[in-house]
PDB file of C-alpha atoms in Angstrom:
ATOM      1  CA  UNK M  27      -5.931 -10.598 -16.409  1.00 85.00           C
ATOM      2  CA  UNK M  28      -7.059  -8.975 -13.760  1.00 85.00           C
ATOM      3  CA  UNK M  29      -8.259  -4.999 -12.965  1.00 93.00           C
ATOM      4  CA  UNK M  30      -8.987  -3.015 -10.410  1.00 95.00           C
ATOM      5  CA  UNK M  31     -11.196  -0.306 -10.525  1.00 95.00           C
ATOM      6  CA  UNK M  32     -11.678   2.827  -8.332  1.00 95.00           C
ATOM      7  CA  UNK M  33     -13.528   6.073  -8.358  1.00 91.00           C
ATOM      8  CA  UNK M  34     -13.667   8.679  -8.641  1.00 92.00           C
ATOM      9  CA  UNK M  35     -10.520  10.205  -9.146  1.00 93.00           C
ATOM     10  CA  UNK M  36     -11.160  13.114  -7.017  1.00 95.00           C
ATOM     11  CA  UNK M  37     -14.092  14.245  -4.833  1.00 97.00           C
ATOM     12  CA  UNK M  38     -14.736  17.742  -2.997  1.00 98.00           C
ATOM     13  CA  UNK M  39     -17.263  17.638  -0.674  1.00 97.00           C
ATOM     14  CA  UNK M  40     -18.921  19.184   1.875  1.00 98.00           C
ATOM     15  CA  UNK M  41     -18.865  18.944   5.965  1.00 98.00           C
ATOM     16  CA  UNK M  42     -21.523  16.990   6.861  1.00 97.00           C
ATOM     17  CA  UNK M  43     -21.960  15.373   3.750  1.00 98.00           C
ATOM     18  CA  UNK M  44     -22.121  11.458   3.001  1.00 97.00           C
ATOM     19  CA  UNK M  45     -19.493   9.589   1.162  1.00 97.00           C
ATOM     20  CA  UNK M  46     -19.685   6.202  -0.853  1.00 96.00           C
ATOM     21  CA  UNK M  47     -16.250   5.125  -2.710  1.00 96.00           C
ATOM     22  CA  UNK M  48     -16.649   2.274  -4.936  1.00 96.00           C
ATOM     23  CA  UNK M  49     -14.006  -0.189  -5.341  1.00 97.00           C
ATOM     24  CA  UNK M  50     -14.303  -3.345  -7.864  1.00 97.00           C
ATOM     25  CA  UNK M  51     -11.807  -5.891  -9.387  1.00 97.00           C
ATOM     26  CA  UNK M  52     -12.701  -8.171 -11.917  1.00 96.00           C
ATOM     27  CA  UNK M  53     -10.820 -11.059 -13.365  1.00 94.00           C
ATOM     28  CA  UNK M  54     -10.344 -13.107  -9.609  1.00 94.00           C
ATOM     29  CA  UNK M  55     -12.603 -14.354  -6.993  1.00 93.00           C
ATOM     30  CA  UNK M  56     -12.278 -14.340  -4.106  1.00 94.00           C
ATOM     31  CA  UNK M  57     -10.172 -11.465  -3.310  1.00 96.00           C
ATOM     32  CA  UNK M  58      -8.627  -9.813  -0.317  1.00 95.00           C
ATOM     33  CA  UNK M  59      -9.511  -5.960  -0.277  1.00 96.00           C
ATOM     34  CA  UNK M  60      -8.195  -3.439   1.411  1.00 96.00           C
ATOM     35  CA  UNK M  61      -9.150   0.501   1.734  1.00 96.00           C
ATOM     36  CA  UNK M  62      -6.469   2.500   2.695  1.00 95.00           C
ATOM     37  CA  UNK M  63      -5.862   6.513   3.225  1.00 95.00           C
ATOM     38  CA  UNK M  64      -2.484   8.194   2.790  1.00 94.00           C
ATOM     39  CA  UNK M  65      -2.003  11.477   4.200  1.00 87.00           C
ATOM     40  CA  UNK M  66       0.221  14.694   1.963  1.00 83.00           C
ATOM     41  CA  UNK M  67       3.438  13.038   1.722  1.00 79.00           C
ATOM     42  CA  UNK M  68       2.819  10.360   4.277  1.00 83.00           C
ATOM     43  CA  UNK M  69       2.825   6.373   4.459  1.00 88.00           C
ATOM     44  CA  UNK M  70      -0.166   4.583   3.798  1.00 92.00           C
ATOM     45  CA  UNK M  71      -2.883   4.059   6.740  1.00 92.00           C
ATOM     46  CA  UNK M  72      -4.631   0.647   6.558  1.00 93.00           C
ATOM     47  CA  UNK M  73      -8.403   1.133   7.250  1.00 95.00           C
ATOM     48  CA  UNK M  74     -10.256  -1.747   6.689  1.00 95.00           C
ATOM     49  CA  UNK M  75      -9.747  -5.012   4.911  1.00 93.00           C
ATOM     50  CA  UNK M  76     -12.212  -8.302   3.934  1.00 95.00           C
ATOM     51  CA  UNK M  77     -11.569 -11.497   2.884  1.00 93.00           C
ATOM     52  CA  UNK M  78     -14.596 -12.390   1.905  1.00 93.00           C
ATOM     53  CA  UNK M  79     -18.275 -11.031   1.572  1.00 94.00           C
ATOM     54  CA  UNK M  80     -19.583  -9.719   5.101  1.00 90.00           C
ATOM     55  CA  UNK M  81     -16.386  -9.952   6.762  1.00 93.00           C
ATOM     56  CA  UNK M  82     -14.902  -6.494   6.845  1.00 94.00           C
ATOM     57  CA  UNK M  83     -12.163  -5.606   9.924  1.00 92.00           C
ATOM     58  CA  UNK M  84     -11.621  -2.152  10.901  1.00 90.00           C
ATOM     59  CA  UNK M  85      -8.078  -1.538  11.830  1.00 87.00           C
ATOM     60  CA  UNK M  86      -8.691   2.086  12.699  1.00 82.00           C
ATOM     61  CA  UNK M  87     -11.797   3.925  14.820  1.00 66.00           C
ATOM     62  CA  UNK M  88     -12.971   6.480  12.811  1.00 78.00           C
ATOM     63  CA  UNK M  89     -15.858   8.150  11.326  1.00 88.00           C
ATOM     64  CA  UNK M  90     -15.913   5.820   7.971  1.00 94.00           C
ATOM     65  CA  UNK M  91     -17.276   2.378   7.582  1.00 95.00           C
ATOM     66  CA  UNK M  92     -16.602  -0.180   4.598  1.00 96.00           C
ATOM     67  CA  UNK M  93     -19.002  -3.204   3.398  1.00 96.00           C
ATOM     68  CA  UNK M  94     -18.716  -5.806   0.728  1.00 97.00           C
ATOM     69  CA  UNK M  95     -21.851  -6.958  -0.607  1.00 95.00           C
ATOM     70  CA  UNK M  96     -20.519  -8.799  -3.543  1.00 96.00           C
ATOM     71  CA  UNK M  97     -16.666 -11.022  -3.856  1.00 96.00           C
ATOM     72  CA  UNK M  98     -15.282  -8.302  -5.964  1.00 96.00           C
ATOM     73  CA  UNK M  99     -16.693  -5.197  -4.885  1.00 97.00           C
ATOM     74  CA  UNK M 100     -15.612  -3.216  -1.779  1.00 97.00           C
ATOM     75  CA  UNK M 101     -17.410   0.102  -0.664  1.00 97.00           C
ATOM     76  CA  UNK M 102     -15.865   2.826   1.977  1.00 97.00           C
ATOM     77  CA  UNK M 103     -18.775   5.054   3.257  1.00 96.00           C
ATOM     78  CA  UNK M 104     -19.101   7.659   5.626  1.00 96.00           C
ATOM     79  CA  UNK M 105     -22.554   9.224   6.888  1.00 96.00           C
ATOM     80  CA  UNK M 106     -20.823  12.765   7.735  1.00 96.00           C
ATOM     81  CA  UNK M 107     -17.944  13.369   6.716  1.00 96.00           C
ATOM     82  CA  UNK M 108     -15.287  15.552   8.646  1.00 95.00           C
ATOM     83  CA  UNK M 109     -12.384  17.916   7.779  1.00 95.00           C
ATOM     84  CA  UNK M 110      -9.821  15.524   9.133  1.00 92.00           C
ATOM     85  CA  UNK M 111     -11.138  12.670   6.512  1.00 94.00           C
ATOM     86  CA  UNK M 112      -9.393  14.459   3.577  1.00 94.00           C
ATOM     87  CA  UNK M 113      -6.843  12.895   2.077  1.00 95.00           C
ATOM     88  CA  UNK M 114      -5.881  10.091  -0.577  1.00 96.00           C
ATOM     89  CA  UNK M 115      -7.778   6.918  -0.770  1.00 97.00           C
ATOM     90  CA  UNK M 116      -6.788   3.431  -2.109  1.00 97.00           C
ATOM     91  CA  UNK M 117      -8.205   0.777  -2.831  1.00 97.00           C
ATOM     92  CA  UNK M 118      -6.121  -2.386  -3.267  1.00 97.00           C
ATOM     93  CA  UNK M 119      -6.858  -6.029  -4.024  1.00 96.00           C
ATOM     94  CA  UNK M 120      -4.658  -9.489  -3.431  1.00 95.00           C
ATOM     95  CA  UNK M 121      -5.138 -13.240  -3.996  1.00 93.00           C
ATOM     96  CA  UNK M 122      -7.004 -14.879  -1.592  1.00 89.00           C
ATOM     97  CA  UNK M 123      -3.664 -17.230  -0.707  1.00 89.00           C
ATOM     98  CA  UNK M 124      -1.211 -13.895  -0.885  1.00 89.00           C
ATOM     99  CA  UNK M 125      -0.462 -10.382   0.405  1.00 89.00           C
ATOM    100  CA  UNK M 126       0.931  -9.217  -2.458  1.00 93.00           C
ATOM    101  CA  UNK M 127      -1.385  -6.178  -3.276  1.00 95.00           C
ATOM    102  CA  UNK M 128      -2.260  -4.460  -6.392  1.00 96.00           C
ATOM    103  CA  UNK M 129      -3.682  -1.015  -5.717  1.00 96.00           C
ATOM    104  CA  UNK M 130      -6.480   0.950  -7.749  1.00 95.00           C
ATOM    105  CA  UNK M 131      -5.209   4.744  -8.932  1.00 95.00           C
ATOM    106  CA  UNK M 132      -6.902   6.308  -6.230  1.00 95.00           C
ATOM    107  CA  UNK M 133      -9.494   9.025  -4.816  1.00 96.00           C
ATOM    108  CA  UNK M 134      -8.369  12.291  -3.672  1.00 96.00           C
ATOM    109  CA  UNK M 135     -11.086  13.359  -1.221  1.00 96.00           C
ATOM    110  CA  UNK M 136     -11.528  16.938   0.025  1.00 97.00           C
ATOM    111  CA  UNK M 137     -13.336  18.056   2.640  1.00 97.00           C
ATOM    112  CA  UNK M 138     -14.227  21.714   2.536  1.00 97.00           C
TER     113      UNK M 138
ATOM    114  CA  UNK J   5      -0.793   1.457  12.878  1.00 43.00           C
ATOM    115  CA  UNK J   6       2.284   1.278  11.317  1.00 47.00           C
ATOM    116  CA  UNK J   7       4.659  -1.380  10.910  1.00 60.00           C
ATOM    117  CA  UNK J   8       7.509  -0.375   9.000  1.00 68.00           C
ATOM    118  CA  UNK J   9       9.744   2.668   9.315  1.00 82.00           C
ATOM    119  CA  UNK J  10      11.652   3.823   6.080  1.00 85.00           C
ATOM    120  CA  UNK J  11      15.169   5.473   6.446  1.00 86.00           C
ATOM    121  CA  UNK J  12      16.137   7.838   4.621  1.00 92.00           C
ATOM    122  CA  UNK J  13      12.770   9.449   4.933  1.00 92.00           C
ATOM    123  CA  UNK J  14      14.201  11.323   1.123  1.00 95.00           C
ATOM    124  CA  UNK J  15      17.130  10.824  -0.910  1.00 96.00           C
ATOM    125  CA  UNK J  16      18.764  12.541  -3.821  1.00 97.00           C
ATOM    126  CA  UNK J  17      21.303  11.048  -5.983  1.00 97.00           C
ATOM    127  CA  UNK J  18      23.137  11.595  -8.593  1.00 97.00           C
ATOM    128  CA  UNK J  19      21.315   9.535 -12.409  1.00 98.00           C
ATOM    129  CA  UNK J  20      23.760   6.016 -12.469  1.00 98.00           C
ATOM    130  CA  UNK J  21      24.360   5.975  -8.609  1.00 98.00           C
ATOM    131  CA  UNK J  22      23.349   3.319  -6.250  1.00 98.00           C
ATOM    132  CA  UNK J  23      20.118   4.198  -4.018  1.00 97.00           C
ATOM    133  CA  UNK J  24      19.641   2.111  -0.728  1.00 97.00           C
ATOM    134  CA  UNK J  25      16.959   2.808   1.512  1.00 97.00           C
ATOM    135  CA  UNK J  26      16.014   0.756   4.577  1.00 96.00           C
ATOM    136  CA  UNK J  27      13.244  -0.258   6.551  1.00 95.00           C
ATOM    137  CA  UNK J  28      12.585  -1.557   9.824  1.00 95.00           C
ATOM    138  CA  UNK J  29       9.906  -3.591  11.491  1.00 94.00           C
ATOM    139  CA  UNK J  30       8.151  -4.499  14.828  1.00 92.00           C
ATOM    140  CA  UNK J  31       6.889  -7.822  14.679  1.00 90.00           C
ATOM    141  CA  UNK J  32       7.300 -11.261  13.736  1.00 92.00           C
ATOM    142  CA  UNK J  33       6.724 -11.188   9.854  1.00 93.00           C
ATOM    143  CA  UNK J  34       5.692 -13.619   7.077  1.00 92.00           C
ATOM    144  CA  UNK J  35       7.065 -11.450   4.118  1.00 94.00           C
ATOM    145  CA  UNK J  36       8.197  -8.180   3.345  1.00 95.00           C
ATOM    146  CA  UNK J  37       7.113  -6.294   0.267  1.00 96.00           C
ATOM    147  CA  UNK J  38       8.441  -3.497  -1.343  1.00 97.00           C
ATOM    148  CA  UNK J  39       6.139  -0.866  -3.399  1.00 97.00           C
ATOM    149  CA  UNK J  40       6.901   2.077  -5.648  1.00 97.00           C
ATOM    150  CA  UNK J  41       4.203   5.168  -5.675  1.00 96.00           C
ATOM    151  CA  UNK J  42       4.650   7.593  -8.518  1.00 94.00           C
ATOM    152  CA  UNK J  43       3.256  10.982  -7.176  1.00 89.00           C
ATOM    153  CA  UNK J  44      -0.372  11.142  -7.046  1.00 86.00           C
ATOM    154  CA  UNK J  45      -0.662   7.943  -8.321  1.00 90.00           C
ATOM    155  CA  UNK J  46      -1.605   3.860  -6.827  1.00 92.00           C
ATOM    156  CA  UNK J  47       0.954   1.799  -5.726  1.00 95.00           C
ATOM    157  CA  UNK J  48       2.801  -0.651  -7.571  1.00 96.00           C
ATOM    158  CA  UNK J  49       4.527  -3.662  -6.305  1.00 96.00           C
ATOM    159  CA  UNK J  50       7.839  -4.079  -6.748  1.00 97.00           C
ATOM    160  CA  UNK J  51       9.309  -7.081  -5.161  1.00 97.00           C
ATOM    161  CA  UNK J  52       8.568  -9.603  -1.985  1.00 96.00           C
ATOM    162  CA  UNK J  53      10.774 -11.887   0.438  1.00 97.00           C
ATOM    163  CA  UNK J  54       9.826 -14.298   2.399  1.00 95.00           C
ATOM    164  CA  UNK J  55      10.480 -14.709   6.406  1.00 95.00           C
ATOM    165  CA  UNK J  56      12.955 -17.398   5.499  1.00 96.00           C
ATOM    166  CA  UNK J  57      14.931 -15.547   2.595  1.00 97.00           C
ATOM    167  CA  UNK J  58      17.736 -13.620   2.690  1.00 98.00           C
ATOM    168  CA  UNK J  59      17.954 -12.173  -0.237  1.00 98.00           C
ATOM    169  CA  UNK J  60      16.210 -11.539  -3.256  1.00 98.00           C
ATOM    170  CA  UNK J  61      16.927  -9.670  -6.771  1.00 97.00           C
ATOM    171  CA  UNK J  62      14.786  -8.360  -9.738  1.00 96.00           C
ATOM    172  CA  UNK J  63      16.304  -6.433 -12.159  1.00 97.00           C
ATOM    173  CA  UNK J  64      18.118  -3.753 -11.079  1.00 98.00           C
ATOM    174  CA  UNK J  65      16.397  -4.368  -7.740  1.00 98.00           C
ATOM    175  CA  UNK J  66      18.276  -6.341  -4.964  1.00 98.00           C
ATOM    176  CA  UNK J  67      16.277  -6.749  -1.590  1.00 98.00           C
ATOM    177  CA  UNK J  68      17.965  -8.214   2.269  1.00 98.00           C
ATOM    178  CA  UNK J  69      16.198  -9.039   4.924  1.00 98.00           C
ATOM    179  CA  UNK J  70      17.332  -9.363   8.296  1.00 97.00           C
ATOM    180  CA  UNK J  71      14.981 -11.470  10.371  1.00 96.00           C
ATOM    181  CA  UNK J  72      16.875 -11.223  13.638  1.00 96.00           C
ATOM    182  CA  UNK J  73      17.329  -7.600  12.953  1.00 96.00           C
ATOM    183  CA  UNK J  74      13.894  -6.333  12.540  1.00 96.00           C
ATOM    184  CA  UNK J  75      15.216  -5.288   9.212  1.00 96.00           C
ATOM    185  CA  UNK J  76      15.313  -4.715   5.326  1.00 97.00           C
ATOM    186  CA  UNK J  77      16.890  -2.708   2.457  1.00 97.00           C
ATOM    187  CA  UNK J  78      16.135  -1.762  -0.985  1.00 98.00           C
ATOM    188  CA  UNK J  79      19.198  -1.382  -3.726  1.00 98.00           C
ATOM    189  CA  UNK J  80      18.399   0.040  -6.774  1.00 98.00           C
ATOM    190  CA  UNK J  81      21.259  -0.088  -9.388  1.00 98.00           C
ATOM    191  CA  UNK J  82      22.293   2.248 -12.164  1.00 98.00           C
ATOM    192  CA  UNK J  83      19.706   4.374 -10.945  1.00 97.00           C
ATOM    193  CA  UNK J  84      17.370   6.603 -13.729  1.00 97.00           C
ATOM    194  CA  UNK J  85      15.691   9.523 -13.888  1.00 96.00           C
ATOM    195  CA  UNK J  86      12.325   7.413 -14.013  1.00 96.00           C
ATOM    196  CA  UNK J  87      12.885   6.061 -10.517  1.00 98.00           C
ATOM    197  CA  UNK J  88      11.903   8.851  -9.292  1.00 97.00           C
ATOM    198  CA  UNK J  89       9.095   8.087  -7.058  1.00 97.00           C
ATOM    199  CA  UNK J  90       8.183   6.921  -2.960  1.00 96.00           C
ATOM    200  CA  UNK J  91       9.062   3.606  -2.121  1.00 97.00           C
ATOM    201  CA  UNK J  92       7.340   1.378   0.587  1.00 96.00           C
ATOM    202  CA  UNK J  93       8.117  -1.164   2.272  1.00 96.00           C
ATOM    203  CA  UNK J  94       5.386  -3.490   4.419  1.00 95.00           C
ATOM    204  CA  UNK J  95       4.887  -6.343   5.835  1.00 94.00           C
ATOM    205  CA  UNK J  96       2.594  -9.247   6.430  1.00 91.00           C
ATOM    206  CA  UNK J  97       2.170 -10.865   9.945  1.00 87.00           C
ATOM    207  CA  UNK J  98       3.121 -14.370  10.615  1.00 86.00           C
ATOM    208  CA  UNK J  99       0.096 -15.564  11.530  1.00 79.00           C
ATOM    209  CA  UNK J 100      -3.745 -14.721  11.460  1.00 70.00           C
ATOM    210  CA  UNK J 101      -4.582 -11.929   9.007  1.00 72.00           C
ATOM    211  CA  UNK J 102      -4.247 -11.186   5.702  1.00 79.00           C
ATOM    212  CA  UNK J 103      -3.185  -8.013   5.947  1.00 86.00           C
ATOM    213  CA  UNK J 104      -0.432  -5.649   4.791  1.00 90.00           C
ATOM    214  CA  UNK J 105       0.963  -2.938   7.120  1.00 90.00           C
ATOM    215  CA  UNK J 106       3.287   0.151   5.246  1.00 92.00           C
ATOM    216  CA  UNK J 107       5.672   2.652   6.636  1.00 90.00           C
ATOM    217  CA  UNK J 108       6.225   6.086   5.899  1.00 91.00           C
ATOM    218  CA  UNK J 109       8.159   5.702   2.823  1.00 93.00           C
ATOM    219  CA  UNK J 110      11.464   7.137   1.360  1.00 95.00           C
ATOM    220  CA  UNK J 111      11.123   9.875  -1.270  1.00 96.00           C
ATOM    221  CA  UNK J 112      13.689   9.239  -4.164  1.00 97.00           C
ATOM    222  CA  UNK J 113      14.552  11.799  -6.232  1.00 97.00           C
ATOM    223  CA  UNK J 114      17.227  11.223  -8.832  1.00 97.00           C
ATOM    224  CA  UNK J 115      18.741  14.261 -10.762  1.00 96.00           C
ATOM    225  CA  UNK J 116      19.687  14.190 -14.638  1.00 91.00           C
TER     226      UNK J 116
END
């Protein structure tokens, strides 16, 4: 079956700081991945998604980047991060034929 | 950006009532999926229809979409205690990416 794995769970950091969020699934190849960010009791904010190793398209200008380096494992970076970049980050997977998503549990990022 | 709009944005109900929430959409679609987010948590998918479905039921779930009408609604039946949660709806364009777009959500709260 497969998994999806995300972390960490939560993350305070710094202004100014870098950030790396890992994201890997296992079980599949080939995977769509997506990184989105929900805002406090807000709808979910698509960021970036791949379909396959390399290709990585940015839905929203911003100060974070994303990269794949291997099929199943999807990275959302940020050299300095800001105040505004707080908020709750997922990480979500589908087949490479499909939509349908199946999301990691999340990283609650705060920016202090 | 997003997609989908949710209406009600909450809801409260009674434990064994009927809860309907609605969503509408922009574009040209190629399904519509409906997700469940217990607070704090990932997503979790609940149920999809295709552009050229109608109707479609799981469980106590029962999903219409409206094509011509921009539009679709959720029906949960016999509602519990444990559906307590944010639902989602979003949708997949018709053509090019593989990508999923979700609205704001509807926050369901049912009382014992």
């Amino acid at each position: 079956s497969q998994t999806i794995h995300q972390w960490p769970a939560t993350l305070v950091q710094p202004v100014g700081s870098p950030l790396s969020l890992e994201c890997t699934v296992e079980g599949t190849s080939n995977p769509n991945l997506y990184w989105y960010r929900q805002a406090a009791g807000r709808g979910l904010q698509l960021l970036f998604y791949s379909v396959g190793i390399g290709q990585i398209s940015s839905e929203v200008p911003q100060n974070l980047s994303a990269s794949r380096p291997q099929d199943r494992q999807f990275i959302l970076s940020s050299k300095k991060l800001l105040l505004s970049d707080s908020g709750f980050y997922l990480c979500a997977w589908s087949p490479f034929y499909s939509t349908e998503a199946f999301f990691g549990q999340g990283t609650r990022l705060t920016v202090v | 950006s997003q997609q989908g709009e949710e209406d009600p944005q909450a809801l409260s109900i009674q434990e064994g009532e009927n809860a309907t929430m609605n969503c509408s959409y922009k574009t040209s679609i190629n399904n519509l999926q409906w997700y469940r987010q217990n607070s704090g948590r990932g997503l979790v998918h609940l149920i999809l229809i295709r552009s050229n479905e109608r109707e479609k039921h799981s469980g106590r779930l029962r999903v219409t979409l409206d094509t011509s009408k921009k539009s679709s609604s959720l029906l949960i039946t016999a509602s519990r205690a444990a559906d307590t949660a944010s639902y989602f709806c979003a949708t997949a364009p018709a053509q090019g990416a593989q990508k999923l777009v979700f609205g704001q959500g509807t926050r369901l709260t049912i009382n014992p």
